[in-house]
PDB file of C-alpha atoms in Angstrom:
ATOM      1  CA  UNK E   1      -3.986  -7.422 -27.400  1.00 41.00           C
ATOM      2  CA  UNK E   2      -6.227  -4.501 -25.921  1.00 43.00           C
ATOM      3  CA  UNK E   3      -4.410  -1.512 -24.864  1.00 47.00           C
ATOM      4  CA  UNK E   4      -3.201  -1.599 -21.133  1.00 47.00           C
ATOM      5  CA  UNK E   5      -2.873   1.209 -18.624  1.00 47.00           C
ATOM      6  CA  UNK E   6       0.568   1.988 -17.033  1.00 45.00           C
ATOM      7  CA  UNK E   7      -0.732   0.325 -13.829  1.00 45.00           C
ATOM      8  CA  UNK E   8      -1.688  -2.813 -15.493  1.00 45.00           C
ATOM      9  CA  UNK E   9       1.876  -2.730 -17.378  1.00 43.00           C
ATOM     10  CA  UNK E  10       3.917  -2.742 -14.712  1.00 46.00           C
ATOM     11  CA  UNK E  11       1.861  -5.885 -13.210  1.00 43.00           C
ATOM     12  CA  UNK E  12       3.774  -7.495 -15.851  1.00 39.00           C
ATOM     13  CA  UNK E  13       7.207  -5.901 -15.061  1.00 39.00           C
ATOM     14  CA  UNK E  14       9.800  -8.638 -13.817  1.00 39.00           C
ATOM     15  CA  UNK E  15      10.395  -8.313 -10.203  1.00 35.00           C
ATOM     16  CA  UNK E  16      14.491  -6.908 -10.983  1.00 34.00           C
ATOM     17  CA  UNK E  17      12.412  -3.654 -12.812  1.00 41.00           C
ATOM     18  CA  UNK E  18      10.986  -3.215  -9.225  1.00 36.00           C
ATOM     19  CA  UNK E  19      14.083  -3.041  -7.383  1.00 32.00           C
ATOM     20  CA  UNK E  20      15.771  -0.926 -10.132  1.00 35.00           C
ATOM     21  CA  UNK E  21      12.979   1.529 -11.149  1.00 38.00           C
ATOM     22  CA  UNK E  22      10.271   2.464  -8.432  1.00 36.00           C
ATOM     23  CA  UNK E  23       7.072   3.598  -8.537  1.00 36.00           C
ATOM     24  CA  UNK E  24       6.893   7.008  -8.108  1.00 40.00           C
ATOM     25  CA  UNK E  25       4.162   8.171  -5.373  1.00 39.00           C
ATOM     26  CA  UNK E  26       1.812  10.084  -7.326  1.00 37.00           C
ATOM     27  CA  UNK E  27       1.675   7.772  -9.753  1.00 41.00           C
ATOM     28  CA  UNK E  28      -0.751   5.802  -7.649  1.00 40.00           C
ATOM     29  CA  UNK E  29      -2.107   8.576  -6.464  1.00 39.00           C
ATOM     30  CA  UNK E  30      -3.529   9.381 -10.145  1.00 41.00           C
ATOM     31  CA  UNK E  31      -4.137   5.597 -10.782  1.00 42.00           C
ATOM     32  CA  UNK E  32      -6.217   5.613  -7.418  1.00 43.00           C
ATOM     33  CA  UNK E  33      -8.116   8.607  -8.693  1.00 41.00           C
ATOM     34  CA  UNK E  34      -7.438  10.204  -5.389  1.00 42.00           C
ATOM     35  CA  UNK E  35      -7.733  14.201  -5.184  1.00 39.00           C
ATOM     36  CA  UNK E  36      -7.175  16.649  -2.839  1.00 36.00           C
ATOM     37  CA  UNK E  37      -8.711  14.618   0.104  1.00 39.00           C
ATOM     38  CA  UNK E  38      -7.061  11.557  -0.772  1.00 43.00           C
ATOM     39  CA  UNK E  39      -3.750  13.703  -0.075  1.00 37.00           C
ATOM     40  CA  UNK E  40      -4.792  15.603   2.600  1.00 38.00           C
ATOM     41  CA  UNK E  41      -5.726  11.855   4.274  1.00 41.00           C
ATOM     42  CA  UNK E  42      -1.767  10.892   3.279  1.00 42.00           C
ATOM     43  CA  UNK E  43      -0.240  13.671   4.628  1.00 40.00           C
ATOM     44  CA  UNK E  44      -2.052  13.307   7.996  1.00 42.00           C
ATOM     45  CA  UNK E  45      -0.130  10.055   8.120  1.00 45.00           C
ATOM     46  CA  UNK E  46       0.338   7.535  11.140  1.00 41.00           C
ATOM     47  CA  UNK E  47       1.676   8.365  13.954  1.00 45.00           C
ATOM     48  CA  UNK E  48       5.216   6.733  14.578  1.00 46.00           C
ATOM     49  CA  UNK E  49       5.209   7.742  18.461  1.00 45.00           C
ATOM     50  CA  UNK E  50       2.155   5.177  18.923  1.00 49.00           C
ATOM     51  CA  UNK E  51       4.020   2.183  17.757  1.00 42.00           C
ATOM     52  CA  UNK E  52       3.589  -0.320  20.805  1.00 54.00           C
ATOM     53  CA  UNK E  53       5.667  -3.163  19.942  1.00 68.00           C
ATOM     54  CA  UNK E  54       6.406  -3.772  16.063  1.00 86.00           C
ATOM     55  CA  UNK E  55       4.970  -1.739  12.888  1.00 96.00           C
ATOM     56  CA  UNK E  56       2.392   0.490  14.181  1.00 97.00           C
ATOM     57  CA  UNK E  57      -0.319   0.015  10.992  1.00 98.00           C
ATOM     58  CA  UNK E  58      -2.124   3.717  11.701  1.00 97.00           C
ATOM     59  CA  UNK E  59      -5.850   4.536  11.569  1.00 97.00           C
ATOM     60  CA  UNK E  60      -8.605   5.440   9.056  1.00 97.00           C
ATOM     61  CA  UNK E  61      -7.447   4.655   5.460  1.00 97.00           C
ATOM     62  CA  UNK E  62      -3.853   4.915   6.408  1.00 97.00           C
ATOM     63  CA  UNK E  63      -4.098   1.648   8.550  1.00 98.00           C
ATOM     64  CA  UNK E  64      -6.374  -0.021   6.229  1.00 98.00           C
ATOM     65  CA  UNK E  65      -3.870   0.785   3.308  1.00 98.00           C
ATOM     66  CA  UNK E  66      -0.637  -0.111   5.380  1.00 98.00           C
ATOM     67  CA  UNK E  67      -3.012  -3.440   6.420  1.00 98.00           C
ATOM     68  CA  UNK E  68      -3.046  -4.397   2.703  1.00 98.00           C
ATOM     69  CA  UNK E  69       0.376  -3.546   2.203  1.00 98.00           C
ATOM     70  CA  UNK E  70       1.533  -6.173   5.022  1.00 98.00           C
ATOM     71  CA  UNK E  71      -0.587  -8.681   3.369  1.00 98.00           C
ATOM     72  CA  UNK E  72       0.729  -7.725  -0.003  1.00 98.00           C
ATOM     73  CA  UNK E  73       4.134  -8.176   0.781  1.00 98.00           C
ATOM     74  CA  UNK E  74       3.693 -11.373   2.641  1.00 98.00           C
ATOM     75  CA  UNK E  75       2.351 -12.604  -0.858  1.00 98.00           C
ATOM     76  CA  UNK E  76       5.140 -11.433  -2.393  1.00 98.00           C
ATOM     77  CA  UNK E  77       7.462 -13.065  -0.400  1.00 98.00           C
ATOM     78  CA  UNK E  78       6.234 -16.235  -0.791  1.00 98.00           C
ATOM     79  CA  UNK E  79       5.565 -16.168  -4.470  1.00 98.00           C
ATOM     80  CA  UNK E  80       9.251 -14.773  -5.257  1.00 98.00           C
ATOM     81  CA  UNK E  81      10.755 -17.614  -3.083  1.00 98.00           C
ATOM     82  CA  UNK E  82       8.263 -20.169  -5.170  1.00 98.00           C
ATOM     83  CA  UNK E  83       9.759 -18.461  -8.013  1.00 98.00           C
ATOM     84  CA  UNK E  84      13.771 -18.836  -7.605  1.00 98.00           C
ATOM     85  CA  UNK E  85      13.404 -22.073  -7.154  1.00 96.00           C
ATOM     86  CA  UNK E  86      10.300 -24.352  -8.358  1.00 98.00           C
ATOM     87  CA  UNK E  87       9.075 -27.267  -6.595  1.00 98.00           C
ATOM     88  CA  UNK E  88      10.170 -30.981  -7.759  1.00 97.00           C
ATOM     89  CA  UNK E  89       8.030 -31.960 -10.938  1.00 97.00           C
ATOM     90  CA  UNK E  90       6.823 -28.396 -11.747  1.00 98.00           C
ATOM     91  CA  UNK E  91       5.471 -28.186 -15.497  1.00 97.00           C
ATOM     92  CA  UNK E  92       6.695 -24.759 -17.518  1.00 98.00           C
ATOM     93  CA  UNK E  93       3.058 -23.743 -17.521  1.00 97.00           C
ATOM     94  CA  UNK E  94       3.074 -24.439 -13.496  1.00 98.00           C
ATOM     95  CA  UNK E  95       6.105 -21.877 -13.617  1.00 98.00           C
ATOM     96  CA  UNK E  96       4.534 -19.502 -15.902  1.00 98.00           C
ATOM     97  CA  UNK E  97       1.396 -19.105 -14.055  1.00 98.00           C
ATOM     98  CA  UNK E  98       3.207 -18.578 -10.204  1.00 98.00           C
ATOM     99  CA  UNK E  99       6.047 -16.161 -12.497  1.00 98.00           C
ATOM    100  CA  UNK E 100       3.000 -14.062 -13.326  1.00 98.00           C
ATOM    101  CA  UNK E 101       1.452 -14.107 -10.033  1.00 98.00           C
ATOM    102  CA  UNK E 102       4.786 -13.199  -8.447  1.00 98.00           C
ATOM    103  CA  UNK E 103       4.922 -10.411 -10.408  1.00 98.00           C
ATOM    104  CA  UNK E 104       1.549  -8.857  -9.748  1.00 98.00           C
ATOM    105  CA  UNK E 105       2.053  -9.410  -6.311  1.00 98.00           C
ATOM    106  CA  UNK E 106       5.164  -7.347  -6.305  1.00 98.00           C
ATOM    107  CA  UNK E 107       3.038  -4.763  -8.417  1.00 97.00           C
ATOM    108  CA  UNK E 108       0.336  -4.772  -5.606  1.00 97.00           C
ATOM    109  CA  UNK E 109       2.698  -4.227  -2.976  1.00 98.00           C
ATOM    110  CA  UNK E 110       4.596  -1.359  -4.576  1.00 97.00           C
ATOM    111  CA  UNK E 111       1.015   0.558  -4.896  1.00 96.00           C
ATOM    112  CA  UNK E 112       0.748   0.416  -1.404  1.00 97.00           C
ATOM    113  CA  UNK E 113       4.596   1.470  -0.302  1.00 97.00           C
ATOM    114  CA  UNK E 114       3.989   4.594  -2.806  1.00 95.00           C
ATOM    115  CA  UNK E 115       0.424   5.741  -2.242  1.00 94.00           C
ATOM    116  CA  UNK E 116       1.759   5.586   1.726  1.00 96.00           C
ATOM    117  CA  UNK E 117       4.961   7.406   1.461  1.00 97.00           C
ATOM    118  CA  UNK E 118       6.709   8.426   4.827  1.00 97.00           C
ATOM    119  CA  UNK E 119       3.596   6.720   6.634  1.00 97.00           C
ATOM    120  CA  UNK E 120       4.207   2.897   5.271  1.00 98.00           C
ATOM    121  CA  UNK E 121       5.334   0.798   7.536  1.00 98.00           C
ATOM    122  CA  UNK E 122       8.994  -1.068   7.387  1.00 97.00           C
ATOM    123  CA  UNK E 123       9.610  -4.488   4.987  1.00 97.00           C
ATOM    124  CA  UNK E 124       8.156  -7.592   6.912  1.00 97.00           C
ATOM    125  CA  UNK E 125      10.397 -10.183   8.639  1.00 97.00           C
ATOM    126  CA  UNK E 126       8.537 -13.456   7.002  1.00 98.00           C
ATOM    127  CA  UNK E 127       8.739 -17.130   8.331  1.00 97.00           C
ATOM    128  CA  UNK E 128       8.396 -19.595   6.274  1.00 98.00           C
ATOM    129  CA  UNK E 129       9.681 -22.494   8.021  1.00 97.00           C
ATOM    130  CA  UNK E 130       6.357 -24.947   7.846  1.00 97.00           C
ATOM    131  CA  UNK E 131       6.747 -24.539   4.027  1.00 98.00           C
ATOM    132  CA  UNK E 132       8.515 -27.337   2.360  1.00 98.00           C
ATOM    133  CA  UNK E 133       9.416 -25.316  -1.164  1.00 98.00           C
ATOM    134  CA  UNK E 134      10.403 -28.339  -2.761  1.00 98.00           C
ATOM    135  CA  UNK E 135       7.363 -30.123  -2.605  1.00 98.00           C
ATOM    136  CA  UNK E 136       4.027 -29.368  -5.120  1.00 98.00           C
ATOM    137  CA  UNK E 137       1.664 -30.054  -2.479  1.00 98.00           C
ATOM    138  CA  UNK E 138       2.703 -27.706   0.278  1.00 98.00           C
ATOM    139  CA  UNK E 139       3.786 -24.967  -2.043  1.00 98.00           C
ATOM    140  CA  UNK E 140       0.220 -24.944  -3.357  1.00 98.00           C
ATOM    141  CA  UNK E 141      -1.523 -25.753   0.098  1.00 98.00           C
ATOM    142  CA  UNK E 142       0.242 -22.691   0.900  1.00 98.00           C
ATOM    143  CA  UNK E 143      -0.765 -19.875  -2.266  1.00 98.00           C
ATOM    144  CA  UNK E 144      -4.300 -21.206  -1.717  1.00 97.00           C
ATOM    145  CA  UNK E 145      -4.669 -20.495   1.975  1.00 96.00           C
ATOM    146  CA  UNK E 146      -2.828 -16.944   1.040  1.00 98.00           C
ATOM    147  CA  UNK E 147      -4.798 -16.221  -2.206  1.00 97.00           C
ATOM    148  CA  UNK E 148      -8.043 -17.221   0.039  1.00 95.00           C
ATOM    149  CA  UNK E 149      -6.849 -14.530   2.923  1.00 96.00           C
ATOM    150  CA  UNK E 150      -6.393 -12.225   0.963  1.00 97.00           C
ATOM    151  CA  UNK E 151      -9.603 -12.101  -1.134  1.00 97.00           C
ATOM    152  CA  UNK E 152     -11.402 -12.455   2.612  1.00 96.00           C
ATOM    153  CA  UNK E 153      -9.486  -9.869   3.951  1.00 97.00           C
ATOM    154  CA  UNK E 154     -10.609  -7.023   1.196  1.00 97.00           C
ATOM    155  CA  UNK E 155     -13.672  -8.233   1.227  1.00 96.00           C
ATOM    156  CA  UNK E 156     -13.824  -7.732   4.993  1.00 96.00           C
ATOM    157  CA  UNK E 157     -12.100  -4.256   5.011  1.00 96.00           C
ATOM    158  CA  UNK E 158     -13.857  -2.408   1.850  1.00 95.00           C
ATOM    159  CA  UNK E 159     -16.478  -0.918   3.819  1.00 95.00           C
ATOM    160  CA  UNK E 160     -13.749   0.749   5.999  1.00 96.00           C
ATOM    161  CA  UNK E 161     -12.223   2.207   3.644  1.00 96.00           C
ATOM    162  CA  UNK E 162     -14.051   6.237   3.268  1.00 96.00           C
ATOM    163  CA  UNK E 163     -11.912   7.720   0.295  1.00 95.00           C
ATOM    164  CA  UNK E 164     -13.159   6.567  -3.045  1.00 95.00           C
ATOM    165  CA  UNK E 165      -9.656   6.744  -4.795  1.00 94.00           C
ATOM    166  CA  UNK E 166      -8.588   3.911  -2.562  1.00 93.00           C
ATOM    167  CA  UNK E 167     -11.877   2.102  -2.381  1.00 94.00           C
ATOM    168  CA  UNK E 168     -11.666   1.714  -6.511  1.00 95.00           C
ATOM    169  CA  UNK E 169      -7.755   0.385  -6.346  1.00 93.00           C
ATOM    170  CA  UNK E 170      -9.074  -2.116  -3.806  1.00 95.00           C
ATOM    171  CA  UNK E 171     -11.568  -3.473  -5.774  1.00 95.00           C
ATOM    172  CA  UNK E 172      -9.740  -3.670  -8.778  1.00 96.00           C
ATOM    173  CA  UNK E 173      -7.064  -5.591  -6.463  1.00 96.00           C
ATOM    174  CA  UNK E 174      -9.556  -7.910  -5.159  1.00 96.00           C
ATOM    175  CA  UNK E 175     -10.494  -8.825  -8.238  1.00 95.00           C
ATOM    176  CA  UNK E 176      -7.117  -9.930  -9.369  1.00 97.00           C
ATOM    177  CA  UNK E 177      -6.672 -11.805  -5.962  1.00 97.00           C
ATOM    178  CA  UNK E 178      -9.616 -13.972  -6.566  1.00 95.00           C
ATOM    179  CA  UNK E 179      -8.266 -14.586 -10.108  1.00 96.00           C
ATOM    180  CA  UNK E 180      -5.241 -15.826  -8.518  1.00 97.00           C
ATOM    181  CA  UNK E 181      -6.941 -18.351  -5.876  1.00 96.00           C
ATOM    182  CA  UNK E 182      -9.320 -19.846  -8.591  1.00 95.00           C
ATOM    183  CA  UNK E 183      -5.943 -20.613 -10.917  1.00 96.00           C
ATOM    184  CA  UNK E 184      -4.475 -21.969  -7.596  1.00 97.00           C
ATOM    185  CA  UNK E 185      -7.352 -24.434  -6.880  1.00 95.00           C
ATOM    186  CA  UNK E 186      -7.474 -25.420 -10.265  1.00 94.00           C
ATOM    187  CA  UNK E 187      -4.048 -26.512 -10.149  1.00 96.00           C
ATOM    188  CA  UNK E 188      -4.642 -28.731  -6.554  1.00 96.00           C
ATOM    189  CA  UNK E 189      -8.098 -30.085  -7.908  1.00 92.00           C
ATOM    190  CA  UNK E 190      -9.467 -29.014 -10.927  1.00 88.00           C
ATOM    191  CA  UNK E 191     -13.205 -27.719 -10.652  1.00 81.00           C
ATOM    192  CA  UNK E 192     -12.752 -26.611  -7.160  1.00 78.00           C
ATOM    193  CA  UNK E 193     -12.236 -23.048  -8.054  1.00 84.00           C
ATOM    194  CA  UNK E 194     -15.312 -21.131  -5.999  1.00 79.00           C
ATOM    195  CA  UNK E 195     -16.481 -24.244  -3.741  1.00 77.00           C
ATOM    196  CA  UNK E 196     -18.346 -23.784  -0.666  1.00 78.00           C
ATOM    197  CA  UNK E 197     -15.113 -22.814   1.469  1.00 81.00           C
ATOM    198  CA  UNK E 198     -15.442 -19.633  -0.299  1.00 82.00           C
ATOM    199  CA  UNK E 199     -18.563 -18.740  -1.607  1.00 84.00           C
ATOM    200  CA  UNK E 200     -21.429 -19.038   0.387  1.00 86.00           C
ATOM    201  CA  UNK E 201     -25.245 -20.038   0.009  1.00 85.00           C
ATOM    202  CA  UNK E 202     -26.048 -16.858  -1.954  1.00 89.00           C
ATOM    203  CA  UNK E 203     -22.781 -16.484  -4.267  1.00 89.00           C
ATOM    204  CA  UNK E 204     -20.464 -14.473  -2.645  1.00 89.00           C
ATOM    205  CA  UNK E 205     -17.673 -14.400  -1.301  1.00 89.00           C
ATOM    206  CA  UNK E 206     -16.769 -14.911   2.127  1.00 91.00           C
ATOM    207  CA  UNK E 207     -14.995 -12.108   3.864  1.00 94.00           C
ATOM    208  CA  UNK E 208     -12.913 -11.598   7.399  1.00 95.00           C
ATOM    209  CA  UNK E 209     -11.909  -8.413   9.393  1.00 97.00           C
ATOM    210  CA  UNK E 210      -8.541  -7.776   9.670  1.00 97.00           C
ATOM    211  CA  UNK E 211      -8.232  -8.815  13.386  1.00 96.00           C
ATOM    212  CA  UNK E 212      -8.917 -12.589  12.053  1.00 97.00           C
ATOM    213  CA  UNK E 213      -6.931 -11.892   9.238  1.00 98.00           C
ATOM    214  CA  UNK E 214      -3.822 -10.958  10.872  1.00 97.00           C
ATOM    215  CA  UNK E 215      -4.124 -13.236  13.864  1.00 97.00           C
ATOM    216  CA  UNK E 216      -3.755 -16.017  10.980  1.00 97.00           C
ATOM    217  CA  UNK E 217      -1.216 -14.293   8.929  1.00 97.00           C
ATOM    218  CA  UNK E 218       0.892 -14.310  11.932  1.00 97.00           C
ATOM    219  CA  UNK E 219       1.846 -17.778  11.502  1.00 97.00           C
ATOM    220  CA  UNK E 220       4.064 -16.355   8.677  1.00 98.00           C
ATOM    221  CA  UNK E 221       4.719 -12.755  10.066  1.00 97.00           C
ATOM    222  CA  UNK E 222       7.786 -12.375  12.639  1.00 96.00           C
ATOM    223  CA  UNK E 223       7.313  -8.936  12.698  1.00 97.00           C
ATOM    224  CA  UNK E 224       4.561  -7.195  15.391  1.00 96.00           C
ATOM    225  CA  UNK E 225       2.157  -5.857  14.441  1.00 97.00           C
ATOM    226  CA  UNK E 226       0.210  -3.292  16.296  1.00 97.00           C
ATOM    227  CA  UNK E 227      -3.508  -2.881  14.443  1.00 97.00           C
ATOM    228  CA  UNK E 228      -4.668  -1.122  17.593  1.00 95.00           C
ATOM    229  CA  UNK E 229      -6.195   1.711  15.774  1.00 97.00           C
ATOM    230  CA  UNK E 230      -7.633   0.014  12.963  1.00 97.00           C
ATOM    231  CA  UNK E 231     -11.600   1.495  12.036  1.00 95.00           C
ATOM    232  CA  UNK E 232     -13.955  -1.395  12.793  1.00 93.00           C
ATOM    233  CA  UNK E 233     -17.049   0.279  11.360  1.00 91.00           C
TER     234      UNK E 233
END
């Protein structure tokens, strides 16, 4: 086995080392490779008195971060209820594979609550009530429309991002995302891991901003969530 980086080991911590040991801010910070402007950006933080109604997400790479860190722990959610307690007819490997996703989605959504700080927004209310956990197929209907979003979503919102630091975690995040929705494809048809639903005519993949993304992510939000100030170019 090739030697790992602390970031990439603690993808692999169980989700009880998450709760009981956090990640401590700079941390990511020094994973992100973000300097002085990268904290400078963090410090200028969101503004708390423009919250409309719900979390208010913030602007420039603040609200782009706190974006991925809504989506990131409406993965985890889902994954760590998967997790305690597997759908009828689940194989060990089938248990396995969403164990390990769980647990980098946890990862994922740590980075984001520590690189934020003071300026992340609260723990999502999630609802989950179309989801039938017990059964195969709407457990994996499910990760694949989530794994799919997400990939779209950072596709959609890397060219918003303006500090490097963050832009490189992103990637590297994306890329781990898309690993995820090909292994969940495989498992509902095998071969259908980068069909035409997500990559287009000239091999890449498809992307959405994060109005479209969050309008459908809402079906599984209850919290509000007030992306008013979002960057858009």
């Amino acid at each position: 086995m090739r030697n790992s980086t602390k970031s990439e080991d603690q993808a692999l911590i169980k989700e009880q080392d998450f709760f009981s040991s956090k990640l401590e801010r700079r941390s990511f910070l020094r994973f992100a490779g973000a300097g002085a402007a990268g904290m400078a950006l963090v410090a200028a933080g969101c503004k708390k008195d423009k919250m409309e109604a719900g979390f208010y997400l913030g602007s420039g790479d603040i609200g782009i971060l706190n974006y991925a860190y809504a989506l990131e722990q409406l993965e985890a959610a889902f994954y760590t209820q998967v997790a305690a307690s597997f759908y009828t007819g689940a194989t060990q490997a089938e248990k396995d594979l969403l164990i390990d996703i769980r647990d980098h989605e946890i990862a994922h959504r740590e980075f984001f609550k520590n690189a934020l700080g003071s300026n992340a927004i609260g723990g999502l209310e999630v609802n989950f009530s179309s989801i039938n956990f017990a059964d195969r197929t709407s457990v994996l209907g499910t990760a694949k429309a989530f794994e799919d979003l997400g990939v779209s979503a950072y596709n959609g919102a890397g060219f918003l991002i303006k500090d490097a630091g963050y832009l490189t975690v992103a990637g590297k995040i994306v890329s781990v995302e898309a690993r995820h929705a090909a292994l969940i494809r495989d498992l509902i048809s095998n071969g259908s891991f980068a069909n035409s639903e997500v990559v287009d005519a000239n091999g890449l993949d498809k992307s959405r901003m994060p109005s479209e993304v969050l309008g459908i992510a809402s079906a599984f939000v209850k919290t509000k969530l007030n992306a008013n100030d979002l960057p858009t170019t």
